[in-house]
PDB file of C-alpha atoms in Angstrom:
ATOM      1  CA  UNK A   1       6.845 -39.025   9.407  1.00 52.00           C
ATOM      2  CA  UNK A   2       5.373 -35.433   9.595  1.00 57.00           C
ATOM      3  CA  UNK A   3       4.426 -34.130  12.297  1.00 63.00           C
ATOM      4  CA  UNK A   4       2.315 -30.967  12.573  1.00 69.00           C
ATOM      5  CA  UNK A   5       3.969 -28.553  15.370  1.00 70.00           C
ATOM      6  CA  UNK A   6       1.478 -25.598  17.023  1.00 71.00           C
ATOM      7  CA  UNK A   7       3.069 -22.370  16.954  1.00 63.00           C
ATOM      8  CA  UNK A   8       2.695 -20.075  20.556  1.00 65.00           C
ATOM      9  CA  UNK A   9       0.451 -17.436  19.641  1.00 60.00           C
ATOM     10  CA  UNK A  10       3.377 -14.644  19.851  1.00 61.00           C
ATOM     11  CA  UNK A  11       5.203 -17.001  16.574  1.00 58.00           C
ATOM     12  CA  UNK A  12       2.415 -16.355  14.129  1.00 59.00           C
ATOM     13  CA  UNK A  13       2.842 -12.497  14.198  1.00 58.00           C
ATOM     14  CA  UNK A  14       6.352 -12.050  14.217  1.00 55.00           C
ATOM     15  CA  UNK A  15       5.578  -8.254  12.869  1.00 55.00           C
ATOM     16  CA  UNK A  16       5.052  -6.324  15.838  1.00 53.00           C
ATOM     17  CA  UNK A  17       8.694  -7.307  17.262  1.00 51.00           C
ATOM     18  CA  UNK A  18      10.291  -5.836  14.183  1.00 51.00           C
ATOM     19  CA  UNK A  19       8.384  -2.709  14.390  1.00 54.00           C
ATOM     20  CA  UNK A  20       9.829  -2.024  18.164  1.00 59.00           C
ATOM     21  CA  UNK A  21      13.172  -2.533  16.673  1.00 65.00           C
ATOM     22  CA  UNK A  22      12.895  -0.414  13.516  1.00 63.00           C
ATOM     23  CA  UNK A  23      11.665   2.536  16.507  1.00 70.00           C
ATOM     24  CA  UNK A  24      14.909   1.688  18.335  1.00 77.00           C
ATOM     25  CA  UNK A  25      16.659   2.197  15.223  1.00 75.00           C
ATOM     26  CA  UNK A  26      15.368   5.699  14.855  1.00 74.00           C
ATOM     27  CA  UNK A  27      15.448   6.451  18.029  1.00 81.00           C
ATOM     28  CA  UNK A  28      19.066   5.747  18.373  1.00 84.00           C
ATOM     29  CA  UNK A  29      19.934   7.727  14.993  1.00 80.00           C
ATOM     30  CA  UNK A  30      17.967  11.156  16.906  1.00 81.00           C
ATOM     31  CA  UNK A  31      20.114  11.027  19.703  1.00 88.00           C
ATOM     32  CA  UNK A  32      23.229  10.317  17.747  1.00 87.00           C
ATOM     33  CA  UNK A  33      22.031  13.230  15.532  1.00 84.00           C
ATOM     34  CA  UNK A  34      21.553  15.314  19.159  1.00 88.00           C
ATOM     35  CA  UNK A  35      25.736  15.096  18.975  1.00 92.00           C
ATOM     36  CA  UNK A  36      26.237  16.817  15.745  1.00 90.00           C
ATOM     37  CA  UNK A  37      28.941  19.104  15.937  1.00 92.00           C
ATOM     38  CA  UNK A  38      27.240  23.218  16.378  1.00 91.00           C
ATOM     39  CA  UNK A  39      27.542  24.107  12.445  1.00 89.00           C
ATOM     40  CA  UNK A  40      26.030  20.483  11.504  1.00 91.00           C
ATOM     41  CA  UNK A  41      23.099  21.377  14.050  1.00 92.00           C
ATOM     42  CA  UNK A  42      21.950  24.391  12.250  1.00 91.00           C
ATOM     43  CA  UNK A  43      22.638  23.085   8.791  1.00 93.00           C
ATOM     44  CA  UNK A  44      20.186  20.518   9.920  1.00 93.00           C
ATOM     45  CA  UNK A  45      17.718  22.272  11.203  1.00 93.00           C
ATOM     46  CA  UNK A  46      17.231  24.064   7.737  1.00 94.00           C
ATOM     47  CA  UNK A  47      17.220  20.848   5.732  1.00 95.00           C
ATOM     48  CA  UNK A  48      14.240  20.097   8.362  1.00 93.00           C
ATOM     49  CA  UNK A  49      12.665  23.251   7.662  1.00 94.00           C
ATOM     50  CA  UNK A  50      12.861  22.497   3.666  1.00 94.00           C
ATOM     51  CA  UNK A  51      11.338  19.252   4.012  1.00 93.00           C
ATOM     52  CA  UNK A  52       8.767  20.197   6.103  1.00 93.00           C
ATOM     53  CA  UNK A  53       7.051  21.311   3.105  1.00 93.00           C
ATOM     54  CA  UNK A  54       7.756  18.293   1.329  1.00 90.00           C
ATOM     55  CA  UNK A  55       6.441  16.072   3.365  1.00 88.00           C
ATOM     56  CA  UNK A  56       2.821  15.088   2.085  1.00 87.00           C
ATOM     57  CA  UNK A  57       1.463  12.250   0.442  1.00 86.00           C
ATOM     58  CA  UNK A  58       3.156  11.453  -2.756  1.00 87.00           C
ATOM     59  CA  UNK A  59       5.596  13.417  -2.271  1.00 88.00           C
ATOM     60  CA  UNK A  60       9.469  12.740  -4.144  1.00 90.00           C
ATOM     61  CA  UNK A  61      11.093  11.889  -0.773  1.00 89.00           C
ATOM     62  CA  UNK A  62       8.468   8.962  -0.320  1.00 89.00           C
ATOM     63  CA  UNK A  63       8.984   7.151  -3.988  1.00 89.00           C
ATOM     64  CA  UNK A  64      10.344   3.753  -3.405  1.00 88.00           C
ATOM     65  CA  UNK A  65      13.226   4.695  -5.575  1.00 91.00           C
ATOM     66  CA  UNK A  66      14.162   8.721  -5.146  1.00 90.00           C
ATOM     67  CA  UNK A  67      15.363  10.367  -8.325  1.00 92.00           C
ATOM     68  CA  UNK A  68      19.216  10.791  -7.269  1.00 93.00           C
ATOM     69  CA  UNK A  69      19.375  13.818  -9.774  1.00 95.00           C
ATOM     70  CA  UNK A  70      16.420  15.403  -7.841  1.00 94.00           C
ATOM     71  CA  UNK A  71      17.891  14.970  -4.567  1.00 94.00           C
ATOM     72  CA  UNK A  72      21.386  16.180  -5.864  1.00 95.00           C
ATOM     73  CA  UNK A  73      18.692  19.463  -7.150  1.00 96.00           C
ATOM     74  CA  UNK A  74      17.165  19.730  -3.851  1.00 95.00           C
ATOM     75  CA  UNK A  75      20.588  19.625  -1.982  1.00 95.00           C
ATOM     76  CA  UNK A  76      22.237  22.210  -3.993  1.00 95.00           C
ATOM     77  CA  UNK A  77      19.256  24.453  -3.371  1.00 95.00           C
ATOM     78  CA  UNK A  78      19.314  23.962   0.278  1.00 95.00           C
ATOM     79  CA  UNK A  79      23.681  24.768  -0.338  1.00 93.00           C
ATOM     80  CA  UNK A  80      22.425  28.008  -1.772  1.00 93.00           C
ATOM     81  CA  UNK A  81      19.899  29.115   0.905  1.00 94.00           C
ATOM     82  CA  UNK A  82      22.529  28.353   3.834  1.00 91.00           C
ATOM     83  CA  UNK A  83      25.328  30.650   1.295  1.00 89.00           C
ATOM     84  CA  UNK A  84      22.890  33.152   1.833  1.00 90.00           C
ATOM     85  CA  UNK A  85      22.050  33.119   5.206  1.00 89.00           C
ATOM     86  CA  UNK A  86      25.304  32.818   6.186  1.00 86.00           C
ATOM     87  CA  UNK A  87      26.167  36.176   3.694  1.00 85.00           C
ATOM     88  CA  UNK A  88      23.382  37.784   5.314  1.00 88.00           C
ATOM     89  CA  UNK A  89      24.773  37.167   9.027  1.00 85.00           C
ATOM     90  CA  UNK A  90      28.130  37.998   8.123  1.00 83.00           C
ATOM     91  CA  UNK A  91      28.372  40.715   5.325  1.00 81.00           C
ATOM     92  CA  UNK A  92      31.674  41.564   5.406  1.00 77.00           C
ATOM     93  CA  UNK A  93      33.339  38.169   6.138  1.00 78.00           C
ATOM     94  CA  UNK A  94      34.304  36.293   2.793  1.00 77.00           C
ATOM     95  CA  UNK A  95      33.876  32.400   3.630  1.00 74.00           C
ATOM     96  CA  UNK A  96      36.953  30.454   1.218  1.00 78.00           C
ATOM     97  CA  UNK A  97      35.697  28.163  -1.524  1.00 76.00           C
ATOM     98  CA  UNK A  98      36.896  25.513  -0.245  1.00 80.00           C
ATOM     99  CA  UNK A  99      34.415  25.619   2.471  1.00 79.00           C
ATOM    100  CA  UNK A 100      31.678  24.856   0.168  1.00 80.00           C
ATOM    101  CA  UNK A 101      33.144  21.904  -1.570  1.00 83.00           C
ATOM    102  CA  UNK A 102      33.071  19.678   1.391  1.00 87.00           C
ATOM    103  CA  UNK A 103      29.973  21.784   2.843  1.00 91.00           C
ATOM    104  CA  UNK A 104      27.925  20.228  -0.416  1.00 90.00           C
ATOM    105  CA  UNK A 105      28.813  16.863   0.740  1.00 91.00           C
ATOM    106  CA  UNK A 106      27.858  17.147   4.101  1.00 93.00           C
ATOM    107  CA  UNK A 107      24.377  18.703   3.717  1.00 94.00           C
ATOM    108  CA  UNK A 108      23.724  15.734   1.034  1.00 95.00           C
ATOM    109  CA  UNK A 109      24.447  13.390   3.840  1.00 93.00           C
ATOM    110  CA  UNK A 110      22.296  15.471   6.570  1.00 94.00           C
ATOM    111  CA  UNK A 111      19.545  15.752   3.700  1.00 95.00           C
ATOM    112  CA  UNK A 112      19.853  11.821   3.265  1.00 93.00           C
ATOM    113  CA  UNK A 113      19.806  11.186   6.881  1.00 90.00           C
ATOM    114  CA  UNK A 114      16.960  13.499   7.519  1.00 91.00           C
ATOM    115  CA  UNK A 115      15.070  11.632   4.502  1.00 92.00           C
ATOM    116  CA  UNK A 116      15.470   8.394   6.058  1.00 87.00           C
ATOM    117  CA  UNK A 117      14.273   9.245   9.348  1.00 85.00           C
ATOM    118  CA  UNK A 118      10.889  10.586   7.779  1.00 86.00           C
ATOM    119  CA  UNK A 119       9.963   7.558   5.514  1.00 85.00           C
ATOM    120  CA  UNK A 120      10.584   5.443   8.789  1.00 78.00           C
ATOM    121  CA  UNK A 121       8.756   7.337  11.331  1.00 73.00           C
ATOM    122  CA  UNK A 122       6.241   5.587  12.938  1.00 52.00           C
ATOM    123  CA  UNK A 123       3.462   8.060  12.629  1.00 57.00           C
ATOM    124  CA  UNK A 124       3.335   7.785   8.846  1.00 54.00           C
ATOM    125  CA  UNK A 125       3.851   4.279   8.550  1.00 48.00           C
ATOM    126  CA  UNK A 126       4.295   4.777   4.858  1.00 47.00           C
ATOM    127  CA  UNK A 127       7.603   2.425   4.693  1.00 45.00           C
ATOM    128  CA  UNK A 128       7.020   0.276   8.099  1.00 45.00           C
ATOM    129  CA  UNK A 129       8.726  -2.894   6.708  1.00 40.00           C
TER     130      UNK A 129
END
């Protein structure tokens, strides 16, 4: 009827696989990020910068469920600090509006994307799942 089966000794903890493919994961999503496009590059190196200092224990970006209207917050201040750095290294050159529409969008994404890589990284091991 039943029969009782011995699992090998590398069945019981299944865990330690997963973790060496959640670090391939990340790994894969730095080098991808390594092939950002110049402007993308330094946009995300700022949004790096910014959460540098909000990266400590308890910290918004580490809730299981981020406020979206405090990330929206956080991105539009991070839009505003690269408006004036790039007014400050160009004083005379008027950037179109336009520009900053789809500029919004993409340093939400970069923001996001920088996010995720911090609540997975292996040295915190805050959200190793």
């Amino acid at each position: 009827m039943y029969e009782r089966k011995i699992l090998p000794f590398y069945m019981t903890y299944p865990l330690p696989m997963f973790y060496q493919e959640e670090d391939s994961i990340t790994r894969d999503l730095e080098y991808l990020q390594q092939m950002y496009p110049a402007e993308a590059k330094r946009y995300q190196k700022v949004i790096a910068g910014i959460l540098d200092k909000l990266d400590y224990d308890g910290s918004m970006i580490y809730d299981e469920y981020p406020d979206k209207w405090q990330l929206y917050k956080l991105s539009k201040d991070i839009l505003d600090r690269i408006k004036r750095q790039e007014e400050k290294e160009n004083p005379g050159k008027e950037v179109p509006p336009e520009k900053w529409e789809w500029m919004g969008d993409l340093v939400q994404i970069l923001l996001f994307y920088e996010i995720y890589k911090r609540r997975h990284n292996s040295r915190r091991g805050i959200l190793k799942f």
